[in-house]
Tab-separated table of C-alpha atoms in Angstrom:
chain	number	residue	atom	x	y	z
A	1032	MET	CA	-17.573	22.351	3.258
A	1033	PRO	CA	-15.036	19.487	3.375
A	1034	ALA	CA	-14.107	17.770	6.629
A	1035	ILE	CA	-10.954	15.978	7.712
A	1036	GLY	CA	-11.109	12.306	8.582
A	1037	ILE	CA	-8.226	10.727	10.487
A	1038	ASP	CA	-7.538	7.018	10.904
A	1039	VAL	CA	-5.470	6.774	14.092
A	1040	GLY	CA	-3.736	3.417	13.846
A	1041	GLY	CA	-1.053	1.689	15.854
A	1042	THR	CA	1.660	2.438	13.285
A	1043	SER	CA	0.483	5.558	11.460
A	1044	VAL	CA	-1.872	8.526	11.676
A	1045	ARG	CA	-3.494	8.904	8.230
A	1046	ALA	CA	-5.578	11.991	7.506
A	1047	GLY	CA	-7.604	12.997	4.472
A	1048	VAL	CA	-9.716	15.941	3.361
A	1049	VAL	CA	-13.056	14.459	2.311
A	1050	ASP	CA	-15.632	16.288	0.221
A	1051	ASP	CA	-19.389	15.773	0.394
A	1052	ALA	CA	-19.209	13.144	-2.375
A	1053	GLY	CA	-16.967	10.962	-0.194
A	1054	CYS	CA	-13.809	11.661	-2.223
A	1055	VAL	CA	-10.443	12.083	-0.492
A	1056	VAL	CA	-9.032	15.176	-2.165
A	1057	ASP	CA	-5.843	15.552	-0.118
A	1058	PHE	CA	-3.852	13.344	2.246
A	1059	ALA	CA	-1.248	13.556	5.021
A	1060	ARG	CA	0.426	10.900	7.117
A	1061	VAL	CA	2.811	10.646	10.094
A	1062	ALA	CA	4.067	7.795	12.254
A	1063	THR	CA	2.100	7.069	15.431
A	1064	PRO	CA	4.040	8.101	18.569
A	1065	GLY	CA	3.854	6.005	21.699
A	1066	ALA	CA	3.122	8.775	24.208
A	1067	GLU	CA	-0.245	10.484	24.714
A	1068	ASP	CA	0.916	14.082	24.283
A	1069	ALA	CA	3.065	13.165	21.297
A	1070	LEU	CA	0.143	11.402	19.626
A	1071	GLU	CA	-2.052	14.483	19.982
A	1072	ASP	CA	0.832	16.590	18.620
A	1073	ALA	CA	0.970	14.264	15.593
A	1074	ILE	CA	-2.760	14.651	14.969
A	1075	THR	CA	-2.390	18.418	15.230
A	1076	THR	CA	0.473	18.308	12.726
A	1077	VAL	CA	-1.493	16.490	10.003
A	1078	VAL	CA	-4.596	18.635	10.533
A	1079	GLU	CA	-2.666	21.882	10.348
A	1080	GLU	CA	-0.807	20.685	7.251
A	1081	LEU	CA	-4.104	19.999	5.480
A	1082	ARG	CA	-5.664	23.239	6.711
A	1083	THR	CA	-2.909	25.214	5.000
A	1084	ARG	CA	-4.404	23.979	1.704
A	1085	HIS	CA	-8.108	23.563	2.514
A	1086	THR	CA	-10.859	25.204	4.545
A	1087	VAL	CA	-12.651	22.571	6.640
A	1088	ASP	CA	-15.416	22.767	9.201
A	1089	ALA	CA	-14.909	19.609	11.300
A	1090	VAL	CA	-12.512	16.775	12.130
A	1091	GLY	CA	-13.399	13.140	12.736
A	1092	LEU	CA	-11.054	10.688	14.468
A	1093	ALA	CA	-11.413	6.940	13.829
A	1094	VAL	CA	-9.812	4.956	16.653
A	1095	ALA	CA	-9.312	1.225	17.150
A	1096	GLY	CA	-10.646	1.112	20.701
A	1097	PHE	CA	-13.611	1.631	22.986
A	1098	VAL	CA	-15.244	5.044	22.552
A	1099	ARG	CA	-17.932	6.460	24.859
A	1100	PRO	CA	-21.400	6.643	23.255
A	1101	ASP	CA	-21.226	10.466	23.340
A	1102	ARG	CA	-18.097	10.177	21.156
A	1103	ARG	CA	-16.047	12.516	23.331
A	1104	SER	CA	-13.665	10.106	25.135
A	1105	VAL	CA	-11.552	7.046	24.385
A	1106	LEU	CA	-11.965	4.498	27.165
A	1107	PHE	CA	-9.319	2.044	25.987
A	1108	ALA	CA	-7.312	1.488	22.816
A	1109	PRO	CA	-4.950	-1.510	22.927
A	1110	HIS	CA	-2.401	-0.106	20.449
A	1111	LEU	CA	-2.635	3.559	21.483
A	1112	PRO	CA	-1.706	5.376	24.732
A	1113	TRP	CA	-5.183	6.774	25.535
A	1114	ARG	CA	-6.905	5.470	28.673
A	1115	THR	CA	-10.219	7.129	29.678
A	1116	ALA	CA	-9.055	10.232	27.848
A	1117	PRO	CA	-11.306	13.171	26.774
A	1118	VAL	CA	-9.663	13.192	23.358
A	1119	ALA	CA	-12.366	15.039	21.409
A	1120	ASP	CA	-12.512	17.967	23.822
A	1121	ARG	CA	-8.736	18.263	24.061
A	1122	MET	CA	-8.281	18.149	20.289
A	1123	SER	CA	-11.153	20.598	19.707
A	1124	GLU	CA	-9.458	23.046	22.050
A	1125	ARG	CA	-6.085	22.620	20.357
A	1126	LEU	CA	-7.435	22.916	16.820
A	1127	ASN	CA	-10.230	25.418	17.493
A	1128	ILE	CA	-12.573	23.283	15.384
A	1129	PRO	CA	-15.217	20.639	16.285
A	1130	VAL	CA	-13.740	17.145	16.700
A	1131	THR	CA	-15.718	13.892	16.825
A	1132	LEU	CA	-14.506	10.430	17.843
A	1133	GLU	CA	-15.634	7.091	16.454
A	1134	HIS	CA	-14.578	3.458	16.597
A	1135	ASP	CA	-12.647	2.761	13.398
A	1136	ALA	CA	-14.883	-0.117	12.255
A	1137	ASN	CA	-18.003	2.009	12.834
A	1138	ALA	CA	-16.449	4.803	10.804
A	1139	ALA	CA	-15.575	2.368	8.020
A	1140	ALA	CA	-19.128	1.008	8.025
A	1141	VAL	CA	-20.505	4.536	7.636
A	1142	GLY	CA	-18.100	5.238	4.783
A	1143	GLU	CA	-19.212	2.136	2.884
A	1144	HIS	CA	-22.889	2.808	3.650
A	1145	ARG	CA	-22.849	6.394	2.458
A	1146	PHE	CA	-20.519	6.018	-0.528
A	1147	GLY	CA	-19.462	2.404	-1.108
A	1148	ALA	CA	-20.390	-1.262	-1.125
A	1149	ALA	CA	-23.262	-0.966	1.400
A	1150	ARG	CA	-24.817	2.167	-0.053
A	1151	GLY	CA	-28.543	2.384	0.749
A	1152	ALA	CA	-28.760	-0.885	2.719
A	1153	ASP	CA	-31.180	-0.840	5.683
A	1154	VAL	CA	-29.097	-3.338	7.696
A	1155	ALA	CA	-25.396	-3.385	6.838
A	1156	LEU	CA	-22.491	-5.101	8.545
A	1157	LEU	CA	-18.821	-4.344	7.918
A	1158	LEU	CA	-16.093	-6.781	8.913
A	1159	ALA	CA	-12.585	-5.317	8.994
A	1160	ILE	CA	-10.369	-8.393	8.730
A	1161	GLY	CA	-6.738	-7.643	9.451
A	1162	THR	CA	-4.641	-8.597	12.467
A	1163	GLY	CA	-7.995	-9.422	14.095
A	1164	ILE	CA	-11.630	-8.738	13.250
A	1165	GLY	CA	-13.323	-5.403	13.806
A	1166	ALA	CA	-17.006	-4.924	13.088
A	1167	GLY	CA	-19.467	-2.122	12.500
A	1168	LEU	CA	-23.240	-2.580	12.265
A	1169	LEU	CA	-25.717	-0.079	10.816
A	1170	LEU	CA	-29.450	-0.378	11.453
A	1171	ASP	CA	-31.562	1.922	9.258
A	1172	GLY	CA	-28.371	3.823	8.497
A	1173	GLU	CA	-27.513	4.450	12.162
A	1174	ILE	CA	-24.597	2.910	14.046
A	1175	PHE	CA	-25.567	0.236	16.550
A	1176	ARG	CA	-23.363	0.697	19.616
A	1177	GLY	CA	-25.049	-1.409	22.290
A	1178	SER	CA	-25.797	-0.149	25.792
A	1179	HIS	CA	-22.217	0.828	26.605
A	1180	GLY	CA	-20.832	1.778	23.218
A	1181	VAL	CA	-18.686	-1.321	22.582
A	1182	ALA	CA	-20.901	-3.439	20.287
A	1183	PRO	CA	-20.537	-5.430	18.085
A	1184	GLU	CA	-17.347	-7.197	19.262
A	1185	LEU	CA	-17.652	-10.034	16.759
A	1186	GLY	CA	-13.974	-10.984	16.549
A	1187	HIS	CA	-14.194	-12.469	20.027
A	1188	LEU	CA	-17.183	-14.708	19.475
A	1189	ARG	CA	-15.985	-18.117	20.625
A	1190	VAL	CA	-16.234	-20.574	17.740
A	1191	VAL	CA	-13.904	-23.316	19.063
A	1192	PRO	CA	-14.194	-24.145	22.773
A	1193	ASP	CA	-10.664	-24.568	24.175
A	1194	GLY	CA	-9.250	-23.532	20.793
A	1195	ARG	CA	-6.341	-21.285	19.945
A	1196	PRO	CA	-5.393	-18.791	22.675
A	1197	CYS	CA	-6.393	-15.186	22.061
A	1198	PRO	CA	-4.754	-12.013	23.430
A	1199	CYS	CA	-8.142	-11.163	24.973
A	1200	GLY	CA	-7.462	-13.933	27.520
A	1201	ARG	CA	-9.885	-16.506	26.166
A	1202	HIS	CA	-9.546	-19.405	23.739
A	1203	GLY	CA	-11.175	-20.153	20.401
A	1204	CYS	CA	-12.197	-16.632	19.325
A	1205	TRP	CA	-13.344	-16.241	15.725
A	1206	GLU	CA	-10.448	-13.949	14.839
A	1207	ARG	CA	-7.965	-16.657	15.850
A	1208	TYR	CA	-9.239	-18.612	12.822
A	1209	CYS	CA	-10.237	-15.827	10.430
A	1210	SER	CA	-7.678	-13.004	10.200
A	1211	GLY	CA	-4.201	-12.269	8.924
A	1212	THR	CA	-2.811	-13.613	12.187
A	1213	ALA	CA	-4.925	-16.754	11.843
A	1214	LEU	CA	-3.796	-17.248	8.253
A	1215	ALA	CA	-0.164	-17.300	9.384
A	1216	ALA	CA	-0.920	-19.618	12.329
A	1217	THR	CA	-2.750	-22.072	10.075
A	1218	ALA	CA	0.116	-22.048	7.567
A	1219	VAL	CA	2.660	-22.772	10.344
A	1220	GLU	CA	0.547	-25.709	11.570
A	1221	LEU	CA	0.273	-27.102	8.034
A	1222	LEU	CA	3.992	-26.624	7.383
A	1223	ALA	CA	4.854	-28.502	10.566
A	1224	ARG	CA	2.775	-31.468	9.374
A	1225	HIS	CA	3.690	-31.334	5.666
A	1226	PRO	CA	6.945	-29.365	5.135
A	1227	SER	CA	7.615	-31.002	1.770
A	1228	ARG	CA	4.364	-29.657	0.277
A	1229	SER	CA	5.401	-26.017	0.283
A	1230	THR	CA	7.913	-24.397	-2.020
A	1231	ALA	CA	7.472	-20.759	-1.018
A	1232	LEU	CA	6.986	-21.037	2.753
A	1233	VAL	CA	9.084	-23.982	3.909
A	1234	ARG	CA	12.225	-21.854	4.268
A	1235	ASP	CA	10.429	-19.890	6.987
A	1236	LEU	CA	9.576	-22.975	9.033
A	1237	THR	CA	12.636	-22.603	11.276
A	1238	ASP	CA	11.314	-19.164	12.286
A	1239	PRO	CA	7.495	-19.289	12.544
A	1240	ALA	CA	7.409	-15.525	13.202
A	1241	ALA	CA	8.589	-15.022	9.617
A	1242	VAL	CA	5.378	-16.600	8.334
A	1243	THR	CA	2.973	-13.651	8.116
A	1244	GLY	CA	-0.452	-13.316	6.570
A	1245	ARG	CA	1.055	-11.158	3.835
A	1246	ARG	CA	3.693	-13.834	3.063
A	1247	VAL	CA	1.010	-16.517	2.925
A	1248	ALA	CA	-1.077	-14.406	0.532
A	1249	HIS	CA	1.929	-13.882	-1.735
A	1250	ALA	CA	2.682	-17.616	-1.729
A	1251	ALA	CA	-0.947	-18.456	-2.468
A	1252	ARG	CA	-0.907	-16.204	-5.520
A	1253	GLU	CA	2.097	-18.207	-6.717
A	1254	GLY	CA	0.117	-21.424	-6.315
A	1255	ASP	CA	1.806	-22.719	-3.156
A	1256	PRO	CA	-0.327	-25.665	-1.920
A	1257	VAL	CA	0.131	-25.002	1.799
A	1258	ALA	CA	-0.766	-21.329	1.389
A	1259	LEU	CA	-3.823	-22.244	-0.673
A	1260	GLU	CA	-4.929	-24.729	1.983
A	1261	ALA	CA	-4.499	-22.039	4.657
A	1262	PHE	CA	-6.784	-19.758	2.647
A	1263	ALA	CA	-9.308	-22.575	2.267
A	1264	GLU	CA	-9.373	-22.887	6.067
A	1265	LEU	CA	-9.829	-19.141	6.432
A	1266	ALA	CA	-12.700	-19.269	3.925
A	1267	ARG	CA	-14.379	-22.051	5.882
A	1268	TRP	CA	-14.149	-20.159	9.160
A	1269	LEU	CA	-15.290	-16.935	7.527
A	1270	GLY	CA	-18.344	-18.747	6.168
A	1271	GLU	CA	-19.066	-20.272	9.589
A	1272	GLY	CA	-18.843	-16.899	11.297
A	1273	LEU	CA	-20.908	-15.119	8.665
A	1274	ALA	CA	-23.678	-17.668	9.119
A	1275	LEU	CA	-23.592	-17.161	12.887
A	1276	VAL	CA	-23.689	-13.372	12.520
A	1277	ALA	CA	-26.449	-13.537	9.891
A	1278	ASP	CA	-28.589	-15.634	12.223
A	1279	VAL	CA	-28.381	-12.838	14.800
A	1280	TYR	CA	-28.538	-9.668	12.681
A	1281	ASP	CA	-29.985	-10.809	9.319
A	1282	PRO	CA	-28.044	-8.140	7.379
A	1283	GLU	CA	-28.905	-7.114	3.848
A	1284	VAL	CA	-25.234	-6.705	2.954
A	1285	ILE	CA	-21.932	-7.720	4.559
A	1286	VAL	CA	-18.855	-5.761	3.511
A	1287	LEU	CA	-15.412	-7.339	3.842
A	1288	ALA	CA	-12.723	-4.730	4.491
A	1289	GLY	CA	-9.256	-4.619	6.003
A	1290	GLY	CA	-5.906	-5.969	4.839
A	1291	VAL	CA	-7.040	-9.568	4.391
A	1292	ALA	CA	-9.934	-8.445	2.168
A	1293	GLU	CA	-7.340	-7.283	-0.360
A	1294	SER	CA	-6.816	-11.004	-1.058
A	1295	ALA	CA	-10.559	-11.672	-1.485
A	1296	PRO	CA	-10.131	-13.510	-4.821
A	1297	LEU	CA	-8.328	-16.237	-2.857
A	1298	PHE	CA	-11.173	-16.940	-0.440
A	1299	ALA	CA	-14.370	-14.922	-0.917
A	1300	ASP	CA	-16.205	-17.311	-3.252
A	1301	GLU	CA	-15.521	-20.299	-0.992
A	1302	ALA	CA	-16.628	-18.320	2.050
A	1303	ARG	CA	-19.901	-17.327	0.338
A	1304	GLU	CA	-20.563	-20.935	-0.624
A	1305	HIS	CA	-19.894	-22.219	2.888
A	1306	TYR	CA	-22.034	-19.471	4.425
A	1307	SER	CA	-24.935	-20.333	2.118
A	1308	ARG	CA	-24.728	-24.017	3.133
A	1309	VAL	CA	-24.532	-23.675	6.927
A	1310	LEU	CA	-26.886	-20.715	7.452
A	1311	THR	CA	-29.974	-21.642	9.453
A	1312	GLY	CA	-32.802	-22.232	6.996
A	1313	ALA	CA	-30.393	-22.486	4.077
A	1314	GLY	CA	-32.296	-22.668	0.814
A	1315	HIS	CA	-35.442	-21.182	2.354
A	1316	ARG	CA	-34.404	-17.596	3.131
A	1317	PRO	CA	-32.652	-14.713	1.351
A	1318	LEU	CA	-28.889	-14.521	1.658
A	1319	ALA	CA	-26.952	-11.411	2.569
A	1320	ARG	CA	-24.971	-9.907	-0.259
A	1321	ILE	CA	-21.281	-10.358	0.604
A	1322	ARG	CA	-19.161	-7.674	-1.007
A	1323	THR	CA	-15.649	-6.330	-0.675
A	1324	SER	CA	-14.931	-2.723	0.251
A	1325	GLN	CA	-15.195	-0.155	-2.516
A	1326	LEU	CA	-13.294	2.524	-0.591
A	1327	GLY	CA	-10.235	0.416	0.232
A	1328	ASP	CA	-7.921	1.747	2.916
A	1329	ALA	CA	-9.767	5.096	2.900
A	1330	THR	CA	-12.953	3.639	4.423
A	1331	ALA	CA	-12.368	4.833	7.993
A	1332	ILE	CA	-11.087	8.234	6.828
A	1333	VAL	CA	-14.177	8.820	4.683
A	1334	GLY	CA	-16.510	7.579	7.411
A	1335	ALA	CA	-14.901	9.653	10.179
A	1336	ALA	CA	-15.084	12.819	8.078
A	1337	THR	CA	-18.689	12.085	7.127
A	1338	LEU	CA	-19.727	11.566	10.748
A	1339	ALA	CA	-17.974	14.774	11.812
A	1340	ARG	CA	-19.750	16.707	9.068
A	1341	GLU	CA	-23.149	15.170	9.891
A	1342	ARG	CA	-22.716	15.946	13.587
A	1343	GLU	CA	-22.084	19.605	12.826
A	1344	SER	CA	-24.891	19.968	10.274
């Protein structure tokens, strides 16, 4: 029987009916409210809309935040109102159907492992590169959560001591150099030094907030030299981080997902090359296969539904 997977993001709640082949056969979406009760009302709305057209046996929620290992409560989600909230039990009671929680990057990793770019890999790592970096790690097909359910928090590995400030309170985190936010920050720094080099971005220099990762990607596709240099920097830092992660986990495959991965042709080859050069034992050990997501923006939806179905089977 199909299950519903829901990606609960900071701006929208996206839900899909997912069959046992990992295909999203129906979809519903609403804006994400800012209040706790309203958010749970919104989830109820999309589930009930889909249940008018499909019979489902479980619901999986993918959340960008800390989830207890038993997958019943959200401890903290920076862009959502839940704080130590028994979300799964409350939603199960409201919907009269089993509900499972999962970290969104873990759910995405499961989706790619069961149906996408990491299918069949014994050790698979997914990096969701967007505003920051989320990560999900599968060992023998099972999610690795760590002792307290918050691993692996790879975006906050410190790669530059006393580097760029991070909202986490530290400086020099990997995601400050390898993310959509980092792409924009690098472009602003380059524009400040070389404003005459850019044709597409220089008009935004008076308002650095107007320089976004999406704008930089668009400019790079048009051949803008500053945007291309910003992507080259992102590729270098991605390669550095991948080598660091590979030294620890030795994955068989690394899947690049998230909004930035949509621009993979602008940086993926350079990142692979850099990774292969700086990896410990380079030239004397197998390299991880680095692939882009096959499920696109449905990865977390497919993974959440799959986990909900597997939990009930």
